[in-house]
Amino acid sequence: DVEYVIQEKLDGIAKAVKLVEPYIGKDFFVMLGDEIYDTEHSGFSNFVKKKDLDCSFCMMKTETEQLIRNNYSIEMKGEKVIRLIEKPKEIRSSNFGVGTYFFSKNIFDYIDNTESSINNEVNLTDVMQTMIDNDRKVSPFFLEGRYVNVNSSEELEQARRIISQIEQRQNTIIK
């Protein structure tokens, strides 16, 4: 069975995640629906299990500053995440986060205790930063491949091309 929860007040993705709290009894994954990947996600679940994490997110590297500005930047010191910045103006790293996440069920407490930021919304990056600042176990999972965050007609066309190439490679049709 599939149940849908509607976010009537657009107050951030974190608040949308909070709406599913009554339905979640354990750790869970979130994948945003406006992104297309031609990457390998299969190791993500094993990664979070091995590391016993409170939170993880998928990240990639790029030299395209606009891609980082449209997503969130990730500043690291060695293997440790130091800072996540939603839609950064200043680019300090080639690391950027994409919309695939793992959360332990304690994420809901952190959503409740994270202040609104950009556009009076509670962003997942702010919630994850609160977890980092409180020394929770937060670690990124690196993806390699192609990725599109579909926010424009040009990006929609780019996503269509990627889907077509995946269909040809796998000899299947994606509906």
PDB file of N, CA and C in Angstrom, residues 31-117:
ATOM      1  N   MET A  31      14.189  10.442  -0.990  1.00  0.00           N
ATOM      2  CA  MET A  31      14.759  10.750  -2.300  1.00  0.00           C
ATOM      3  C   MET A  31      13.842  11.766  -2.972  1.00  0.00           C
ATOM      4  N   LEU A  32      14.373  12.948  -3.269  1.00  0.00           N
ATOM      5  CA  LEU A  32      13.568  13.991  -3.878  1.00  0.00           C
ATOM      6  C   LEU A  32      13.174  13.606  -5.298  1.00  0.00           C
ATOM      7  N   GLY A  33      11.968  13.972  -5.674  1.00  0.00           N
ATOM      8  CA  GLY A  33      11.405  13.535  -6.946  1.00  0.00           C
ATOM      9  C   GLY A  33      11.750  14.382  -8.144  1.00  0.00           C
ATOM     10  N   ASP A  34      12.451  15.494  -7.960  1.00  0.00           N
ATOM     11  CA  ASP A  34      12.771  16.359  -9.096  1.00  0.00           C
ATOM     12  C   ASP A  34      14.214  16.189  -9.563  1.00  0.00           C
ATOM     13  N   GLU A  35      14.790  15.037  -9.253  1.00  0.00           N
ATOM     14  CA  GLU A  35      16.171  14.774  -9.633  1.00  0.00           C
ATOM     15  C   GLU A  35      16.262  13.482 -10.439  1.00  0.00           C
ATOM     16  N   ILE A  36      17.169  13.485 -11.390  1.00  0.00           N
ATOM     17  CA  ILE A  36      17.431  12.314 -12.222  1.00  0.00           C
ATOM     18  C   ILE A  36      18.893  11.929 -12.015  1.00  0.00           C
ATOM     19  N   TYR A  37      19.110  10.649 -11.786  1.00  0.00           N
ATOM     20  CA  TYR A  37      20.454  10.138 -11.552  1.00  0.00           C
ATOM     21  C   TYR A  37      20.797   9.066 -12.584  1.00  0.00           C
ATOM     22  N   ASP A  38      22.006   9.077 -13.040  1.00  0.00           N
ATOM     23  CA  ASP A  38      22.590   7.951 -13.752  1.00  0.00           C
ATOM     24  C   ASP A  38      23.850   7.617 -12.956  1.00  0.00           C
ATOM     25  N   THR A  39      23.601   7.076 -11.768  1.00  0.00           N
ATOM     26  CA  THR A  39      24.645   6.783 -10.787  1.00  0.00           C
ATOM     27  C   THR A  39      24.338   5.437 -10.145  1.00  0.00           C
ATOM     28  N   GLU A  40      25.206   5.003  -9.302  1.00  0.00           N
ATOM     29  CA  GLU A  40      25.032   3.734  -8.586  1.00  0.00           C
ATOM     30  C   GLU A  40      24.735   4.030  -7.119  1.00  0.00           C
ATOM     31  N   HIS A  41      23.459   3.854  -6.733  1.00  0.00           N
ATOM     32  CA  HIS A  41      23.027   4.083  -5.351  1.00  0.00           C
ATOM     33  C   HIS A  41      23.029   2.804  -4.510  1.00  0.00           C
ATOM     34  N   SER A  42      23.293   1.671  -5.115  1.00  0.00           N
ATOM     35  CA  SER A  42      23.052   0.386  -4.439  1.00  0.00           C
ATOM     36  C   SER A  42      23.848   0.216  -3.141  1.00  0.00           C
ATOM     37  N   GLY A  43      24.980   0.849  -3.009  1.00  0.00           N
ATOM     38  CA  GLY A  43      25.778   0.694  -1.803  1.00  0.00           C
ATOM     39  C   GLY A  43      25.367   1.607  -0.659  1.00  0.00           C
ATOM     40  N   PHE A  44      24.437   2.521  -0.906  1.00  0.00           N
ATOM     41  CA  PHE A  44      24.067   3.515   0.105  1.00  0.00           C
ATOM     42  C   PHE A  44      23.496   2.862   1.365  1.00  0.00           C
ATOM     43  N   SER A  45      22.596   1.920   1.205  1.00  0.00           N
ATOM     44  CA  SER A  45      21.976   1.251   2.355  1.00  0.00           C
ATOM     45  C   SER A  45      23.015   0.518   3.198  1.00  0.00           C
ATOM     46  N   ASN A  46      23.895  -0.227   2.549  1.00  0.00           N
ATOM     47  CA  ASN A  46      24.952  -0.937   3.280  1.00  0.00           C
ATOM     48  C   ASN A  46      25.904   0.034   3.975  1.00  0.00           C
ATOM     49  N   PHE A  47      26.188   1.152   3.316  1.00  0.00           N
ATOM     50  CA  PHE A  47      27.061   2.174   3.883  1.00  0.00           C
ATOM     51  C   PHE A  47      26.526   2.677   5.221  1.00  0.00           C
ATOM     52  N   VAL A  48      25.238   3.028   5.266  1.00  0.00           N
ATOM     53  CA  VAL A  48      24.688   3.578   6.514  1.00  0.00           C
ATOM     54  C   VAL A  48      24.577   2.508   7.598  1.00  0.00           C
ATOM     55  N   LYS A  49      24.321   1.265   7.196  1.00  0.00           N
ATOM     56  CA  LYS A  49      24.256   0.178   8.185  1.00  0.00           C
ATOM     57  C   LYS A  49      25.621  -0.060   8.818  1.00  0.00           C
ATOM     58  N   LYS A  50      26.668  -0.109   8.000  1.00  0.00           N
ATOM     59  CA  LYS A  50      28.026  -0.356   8.500  1.00  0.00           C
ATOM     60  C   LYS A  50      28.503   0.742   9.445  1.00  0.00           C
ATOM     61  N   LYS A  51      28.129   1.973   9.137  1.00  0.00           N
ATOM     62  CA  LYS A  51      28.630   3.107   9.908  1.00  0.00           C
ATOM     63  C   LYS A  51      27.742   3.455  11.098  1.00  0.00           C
ATOM     64  N   ASP A  52      26.550   2.835  11.207  1.00  0.00           N
ATOM     65  CA  ASP A  52      25.626   3.121  12.314  1.00  0.00           C
ATOM     66  C   ASP A  52      25.393   4.628  12.440  1.00  0.00           C
ATOM     67  N   LEU A  53      24.889   5.233  11.372  1.00  0.00           N
ATOM     68  CA  LEU A  53      24.747   6.681  11.278  1.00  0.00           C
ATOM     69  C   LEU A  53      23.388   7.187  11.761  1.00  0.00           C
ATOM     70  N   ASP A  54      23.375   8.442  12.164  1.00  0.00           N
ATOM     71  CA  ASP A  54      22.130   9.153  12.450  1.00  0.00           C
ATOM     72  C   ASP A  54      21.595   9.789  11.175  1.00  0.00           C
ATOM     73  N   CYS A  55      22.513  10.125  10.272  1.00  0.00           N
ATOM     74  CA  CYS A  55      22.131  10.822   9.043  1.00  0.00           C
ATOM     75  C   CYS A  55      23.226  10.614   8.004  1.00  0.00           C
ATOM     76  N   SER A  56      22.789  10.460   6.766  1.00  0.00           N
ATOM     77  CA  SER A  56      23.725  10.443   5.655  1.00  0.00           C
ATOM     78  C   SER A  56      23.039  11.098   4.464  1.00  0.00           C
ATOM     79  N   PHE A  57      23.834  11.545   3.537  1.00  0.00           N
ATOM     80  CA  PHE A  57      23.314  12.173   2.329  1.00  0.00           C
ATOM     81  C   PHE A  57      24.264  11.833   1.196  1.00  0.00           C
ATOM     82  N   CYS A  58      23.737  11.809  -0.003  1.00  0.00           N
ATOM     83  CA  CYS A  58      24.580  11.547  -1.160  1.00  0.00           C
ATOM     84  C   CYS A  58      25.198  12.852  -1.639  1.00  0.00           C
ATOM     85  N   MET A  59      26.446  12.739  -2.046  1.00  0.00           N
ATOM     86  CA  MET A  59      27.154  13.912  -2.547  1.00  0.00           C
ATOM     87  C   MET A  59      27.953  13.545  -3.781  1.00  0.00           C
ATOM     88  N   MET A  60      28.262  14.569  -4.548  1.00  0.00           N
ATOM     89  CA  MET A  60      29.050  14.411  -5.756  1.00  0.00           C
ATOM     90  C   MET A  60      30.081  15.532  -5.801  1.00  0.00           C
ATOM     91  N   LYS A  61      30.994  15.429  -6.742  1.00  0.00           N
ATOM     92  CA  LYS A  61      31.976  16.490  -6.983  1.00  0.00           C
ATOM     93  C   LYS A  61      31.710  17.093  -8.351  1.00  0.00           C
ATOM     94  N   THR A  62      31.956  18.384  -8.478  1.00  0.00           N
ATOM     95  CA  THR A  62      31.778  19.057  -9.755  1.00  0.00           C
ATOM     96  C   THR A  62      32.677  20.280  -9.816  1.00  0.00           C
ATOM     97  N   GLU A  63      32.968  20.721 -10.996  1.00  0.00           N
ATOM     98  CA  GLU A  63      33.665  21.990 -11.189  1.00  0.00           C
ATOM     99  C   GLU A  63      32.680  23.050 -11.674  1.00  0.00           C
ATOM    100  N   THR A  64      31.395  22.675 -11.807  1.00  0.00           N
ATOM    101  CA  THR A  64      30.350  23.590 -12.267  1.00  0.00           C
ATOM    102  C   THR A  64      29.750  24.315 -11.073  1.00  0.00           C
ATOM    103  N   GLU A  65      30.142  25.578 -10.890  1.00  0.00           N
ATOM    104  CA  GLU A  65      29.704  26.333  -9.723  1.00  0.00           C
ATOM    105  C   GLU A  65      28.189  26.468  -9.654  1.00  0.00           C
ATOM    106  N   GLN A  66      27.515  26.603 -10.794  1.00  0.00           N
ATOM    107  CA  GLN A  66      26.063  26.772 -10.782  1.00  0.00           C
ATOM    108  C   GLN A  66      25.359  25.539 -10.225  1.00  0.00           C
ATOM    109  N   LEU A  67      25.911  24.379 -10.474  1.00  0.00           N
ATOM    110  CA  LEU A  67      25.340  23.143  -9.932  1.00  0.00           C
ATOM    111  C   LEU A  67      25.408  23.153  -8.405  1.00  0.00           C
ATOM    112  N   ILE A  68      26.503  23.637  -7.867  1.00  0.00           N
ATOM    113  CA  ILE A  68      26.635  23.752  -6.414  1.00  0.00           C
ATOM    114  C   ILE A  68      25.661  24.804  -5.893  1.00  0.00           C
ATOM    115  N   ARG A  69      25.576  25.946  -6.570  1.00  0.00           N
ATOM    116  CA  ARG A  69      24.676  27.020  -6.126  1.00  0.00           C
ATOM    117  C   ARG A  69      23.209  26.587  -6.130  1.00  0.00           C
ATOM    118  N   ASN A  70      22.840  25.689  -7.027  1.00  0.00           N
ATOM    119  CA  ASN A  70      21.453  25.225  -7.114  1.00  0.00           C
ATOM    120  C   ASN A  70      21.136  24.143  -6.081  1.00  0.00           C
ATOM    121  N   ASN A  71      22.133  23.620  -5.405  1.00  0.00           N
ATOM    122  CA  ASN A  71      21.947  22.530  -4.452  1.00  0.00           C
ATOM    123  C   ASN A  71      22.459  22.989  -3.086  1.00  0.00           C
ATOM    124  N   TYR A  72      23.373  22.252  -2.512  1.00  0.00           N
ATOM    125  CA  TYR A  72      24.007  22.690  -1.272  1.00  0.00           C
ATOM    126  C   TYR A  72      25.460  22.263  -1.275  1.00  0.00           C
ATOM    127  N   SER A  73      26.279  23.136  -0.693  1.00  0.00           N
ATOM    128  CA  SER A  73      27.709  22.853  -0.662  1.00  0.00           C
ATOM    129  C   SER A  73      28.056  22.094   0.615  1.00  0.00           C
ATOM    130  N   ILE A  74      29.148  21.364   0.529  1.00  0.00           N
ATOM    131  CA  ILE A  74      29.601  20.543   1.643  1.00  0.00           C
ATOM    132  C   ILE A  74      31.067  20.871   1.900  1.00  0.00           C
ATOM    133  N   GLU A  75      31.341  21.354   3.094  1.00  0.00           N
ATOM    134  CA  GLU A  75      32.714  21.614   3.496  1.00  0.00           C
ATOM    135  C   GLU A  75      33.136  20.488   4.423  1.00  0.00           C
ATOM    136  N   MET A  76      34.301  19.911   4.125  1.00  0.00           N
ATOM    137  CA  MET A  76      34.786  18.773   4.904  1.00  0.00           C
ATOM    138  C   MET A  76      36.199  19.027   5.392  1.00  0.00           C
ATOM    139  N   LYS A  77      36.530  18.369   6.483  1.00  0.00           N
ATOM    140  CA  LYS A  77      37.902  18.334   6.988  1.00  0.00           C
ATOM    141  C   LYS A  77      38.233  16.851   7.075  1.00  0.00           C
ATOM    142  N   GLY A  78      39.015  16.379   6.101  1.00  0.00           N
ATOM    143  CA  GLY A  78      39.262  14.945   5.997  1.00  0.00           C
ATOM    144  C   GLY A  78      37.961  14.240   5.649  1.00  0.00           C
ATOM    145  N   GLU A  79      37.542  13.279   6.473  1.00  0.00           N
ATOM    146  CA  GLU A  79      36.306  12.524   6.253  1.00  0.00           C
ATOM    147  C   GLU A  79      35.115  13.146   6.981  1.00  0.00           C
ATOM    148  N   LYS A  80      35.373  14.187   7.774  1.00  0.00           N
ATOM    149  CA  LYS A  80      34.334  14.774   8.632  1.00  0.00           C
ATOM    150  C   LYS A  80      33.641  15.953   7.947  1.00  0.00           C
ATOM    151  N   VAL A  81      32.308  15.940   7.987  1.00  0.00           N
ATOM    152  CA  VAL A  81      31.528  17.065   7.462  1.00  0.00           C
ATOM    153  C   VAL A  81      31.578  18.193   8.486  1.00  0.00           C
ATOM    154  N   ILE A  82      31.947  19.379   8.019  1.00  0.00           N
ATOM    155  CA  ILE A  82      32.054  20.550   8.888  1.00  0.00           C
ATOM    156  C   ILE A  82      30.847  21.464   8.699  1.00  0.00           C
ATOM    157  N   ARG A  83      30.492  21.733   7.435  1.00  0.00           N
ATOM    158  CA  ARG A  83      29.447  22.716   7.170  1.00  0.00           C
ATOM    159  C   ARG A  83      28.688  22.352   5.906  1.00  0.00           C
ATOM    160  N   LEU A  84      27.349  22.494   5.984  1.00  0.00           N
ATOM    161  CA  LEU A  84      26.451  22.365   4.837  1.00  0.00           C
ATOM    162  C   LEU A  84      25.819  23.725   4.598  1.00  0.00           C
ATOM    163  N   ILE A  85      25.836  24.189   3.372  1.00  0.00           N
ATOM    164  CA  ILE A  85      25.279  25.504   3.065  1.00  0.00           C
ATOM    165  C   ILE A  85      24.292  25.376   1.908  1.00  0.00           C
ATOM    166  N   GLU A  86      23.031  25.667   2.201  1.00  0.00           N
ATOM    167  CA  GLU A  86      21.963  25.623   1.196  1.00  0.00           C
ATOM    168  C   GLU A  86      22.147  26.756   0.197  1.00  0.00           C
ATOM    169  N   LYS A  87      22.140  26.414  -1.080  1.00  0.00           N
ATOM    170  CA  LYS A  87      22.254  27.375  -2.174  1.00  0.00           C
ATOM    171  C   LYS A  87      23.299  28.465  -1.884  1.00  0.00           C
ATOM    172  N   PRO A  88      24.563  28.057  -1.760  1.00  0.00           N
ATOM    173  CA  PRO A  88      25.612  29.009  -1.358  1.00  0.00           C
ATOM    174  C   PRO A  88      25.882  30.079  -2.408  1.00  0.00           C
ATOM    175  N   LYS A  89      26.181  31.264  -1.928  1.00  0.00           N
ATOM    176  CA  LYS A  89      26.591  32.352  -2.824  1.00  0.00           C
ATOM    177  C   LYS A  89      28.076  32.235  -3.127  1.00  0.00           C
ATOM    178  N   GLU A  90      28.859  31.899  -2.095  1.00  0.00           N
ATOM    179  CA  GLU A  90      30.305  31.739  -2.235  1.00  0.00           C
ATOM    180  C   GLU A  90      30.625  30.245  -2.273  1.00  0.00           C
ATOM    181  N   ILE A  91      31.390  29.834  -3.277  1.00  0.00           N
ATOM    182  CA  ILE A  91      31.749  28.425  -3.450  1.00  0.00           C
ATOM    183  C   ILE A  91      33.122  28.199  -2.820  1.00  0.00           C
ATOM    184  N   ARG A  92      33.171  27.302  -1.822  1.00  0.00           N
ATOM    185  CA  ARG A  92      34.430  27.007  -1.122  1.00  0.00           C
ATOM    186  C   ARG A  92      34.920  25.586  -1.371  1.00  0.00           C
ATOM    187  N   SER A  93      34.101  24.801  -2.074  1.00  0.00           N
ATOM    188  CA  SER A  93      34.432  23.383  -2.254  1.00  0.00           C
ATOM    189  C   SER A  93      33.790  22.891  -3.540  1.00  0.00           C
ATOM    190  N   SER A  94      34.340  21.838  -4.103  1.00  0.00           N
ATOM    191  CA  SER A  94      33.727  21.232  -5.300  1.00  0.00           C
ATOM    192  C   SER A  94      32.707  20.164  -4.922  1.00  0.00           C
ATOM    193  N   ASN A  95      32.487  19.956  -3.624  1.00  0.00           N
ATOM    194  CA  ASN A  95      31.507  18.981  -3.153  1.00  0.00           C
ATOM    195  C   ASN A  95      30.118  19.608  -3.105  1.00  0.00           C
ATOM    196  N   PHE A  96      29.126  18.866  -3.603  1.00  0.00           N
ATOM    197  CA  PHE A  96      27.757  19.346  -3.462  1.00  0.00           C
ATOM    198  C   PHE A  96      26.843  18.174  -3.119  1.00  0.00           C
ATOM    199  N   GLY A  97      25.796  18.494  -2.391  1.00  0.00           N
ATOM    200  CA  GLY A  97      24.851  17.478  -1.962  1.00  0.00           C
ATOM    201  C   GLY A  97      23.674  17.386  -2.908  1.00  0.00           C
ATOM    202  N   VAL A  98      23.164  16.164  -3.049  1.00  0.00           N
ATOM    203  CA  VAL A  98      21.991  15.911  -3.885  1.00  0.00           C
ATOM    204  C   VAL A  98      20.851  15.440  -2.977  1.00  0.00           C
ATOM    205  N   GLY A  99      19.691  15.240  -3.557  1.00  0.00           N
ATOM    206  CA  GLY A  99      18.488  14.982  -2.781  1.00  0.00           C
ATOM    207  C   GLY A  99      18.213  13.539  -2.430  1.00  0.00           C
ATOM    208  N   THR A 100      19.209  12.817  -1.972  1.00  0.00           N
ATOM    209  CA  THR A 100      19.026  11.455  -1.470  1.00  0.00           C
ATOM    210  C   THR A 100      19.612  11.404  -0.074  1.00  0.00           C
ATOM    211  N   TYR A 101      18.779  10.987   0.892  1.00  0.00           N
ATOM    212  CA  TYR A 101      19.151  11.071   2.301  1.00  0.00           C
ATOM    213  C   TYR A 101      18.796   9.794   3.052  1.00  0.00           C
ATOM    214  N   PHE A 102      19.496   9.560   4.144  1.00  0.00           N
ATOM    215  CA  PHE A 102      19.145   8.549   5.142  1.00  0.00           C
ATOM    216  C   PHE A 102      19.006   9.277   6.472  1.00  0.00           C
ATOM    217  N   PHE A 103      17.943   8.934   7.225  1.00  0.00           N
ATOM    218  CA  PHE A 103      17.751   9.519   8.545  1.00  0.00           C
ATOM    219  C   PHE A 103      17.376   8.447   9.549  1.00  0.00           C
ATOM    220  N   SER A 104      17.932   8.558  10.749  1.00  0.00           N
ATOM    221  CA  SER A 104      17.416   7.774  11.862  1.00  0.00           C
ATOM    222  C   SER A 104      16.140   8.488  12.314  1.00  0.00           C
ATOM    223  N   LYS A 105      15.322   7.795  13.072  1.00  0.00           N
ATOM    224  CA  LYS A 105      14.044   8.409  13.452  1.00  0.00           C
ATOM    225  C   LYS A 105      14.204   9.609  14.380  1.00  0.00           C
ATOM    226  N   ASN A 106      15.404   9.826  14.948  1.00  0.00           N
ATOM    227  CA  ASN A 106      15.587  11.011  15.789  1.00  0.00           C
ATOM    228  C   ASN A 106      15.668  12.306  14.978  1.00  0.00           C
ATOM    229  N   ILE A 107      15.627  12.203  13.644  1.00  0.00           N
ATOM    230  CA  ILE A 107      15.609  13.401  12.799  1.00  0.00           C
ATOM    231  C   ILE A 107      14.434  14.303  13.155  1.00  0.00           C
ATOM    232  N   PHE A 108      13.308  13.687  13.569  1.00  0.00           N
ATOM    233  CA  PHE A 108      12.109  14.475  13.845  1.00  0.00           C
ATOM    234  C   PHE A 108      12.328  15.456  14.995  1.00  0.00           C
ATOM    235  N   ASP A 109      13.094  15.064  16.014  1.00  0.00           N
ATOM    236  CA  ASP A 109      13.421  15.980  17.112  1.00  0.00           C
ATOM    237  C   ASP A 109      14.280  17.141  16.607  1.00  0.00           C
ATOM    238  N   TYR A 110      15.195  16.843  15.704  1.00  0.00           N
ATOM    239  CA  TYR A 110      16.050  17.896  15.161  1.00  0.00           C
ATOM    240  C   TYR A 110      15.265  18.838  14.256  1.00  0.00           C
ATOM    241  N   ILE A 111      14.287  18.327  13.522  1.00  0.00           N
ATOM    242  CA  ILE A 111      13.435  19.206  12.710  1.00  0.00           C
ATOM    243  C   ILE A 111      12.711  20.187  13.625  1.00  0.00           C
ATOM    244  N   ASP A 112      12.175  19.667  14.735  1.00  0.00           N
ATOM    245  CA  ASP A 112      11.453  20.531  15.685  1.00  0.00           C
ATOM    246  C   ASP A 112      12.332  21.618  16.274  1.00  0.00           C
ATOM    247  N   ASN A 113      13.633  21.361  16.381  1.00  0.00           N
ATOM    248  CA  ASN A 113      14.538  22.290  17.052  1.00  0.00           C
ATOM    249  C   ASN A 113      15.436  23.077  16.101  1.00  0.00           C
ATOM    250  N   THR A 114      15.085  23.097  14.827  1.00  0.00           N
ATOM    251  CA  THR A 114      15.861  23.855  13.842  1.00  0.00           C
ATOM    252  C   THR A 114      15.046  25.060  13.395  1.00  0.00           C
ATOM    253  N   GLU A 115      15.661  26.215  13.437  1.00  0.00           N
ATOM    254  CA  GLU A 115      14.996  27.463  13.055  1.00  0.00           C
ATOM    255  C   GLU A 115      14.830  27.551  11.542  1.00  0.00           C
ATOM    256  N   SER A 116      13.810  28.279  11.123  1.00  0.00           N
ATOM    257  CA  SER A 116      13.601  28.572   9.702  1.00  0.00           C
ATOM    258  C   SER A 116      14.746  29.439   9.199  1.00  0.00           C
ATOM    259  N   SER A 117      15.072  29.285   7.927  1.00  0.00           N
ATOM    260  CA  SER A 117      16.138  30.109   7.356  1.00  0.00           C
ATOM    261  C   SER A 117      15.655  30.755   6.069  1.00  0.00           C
TER     262      SER A 117
END
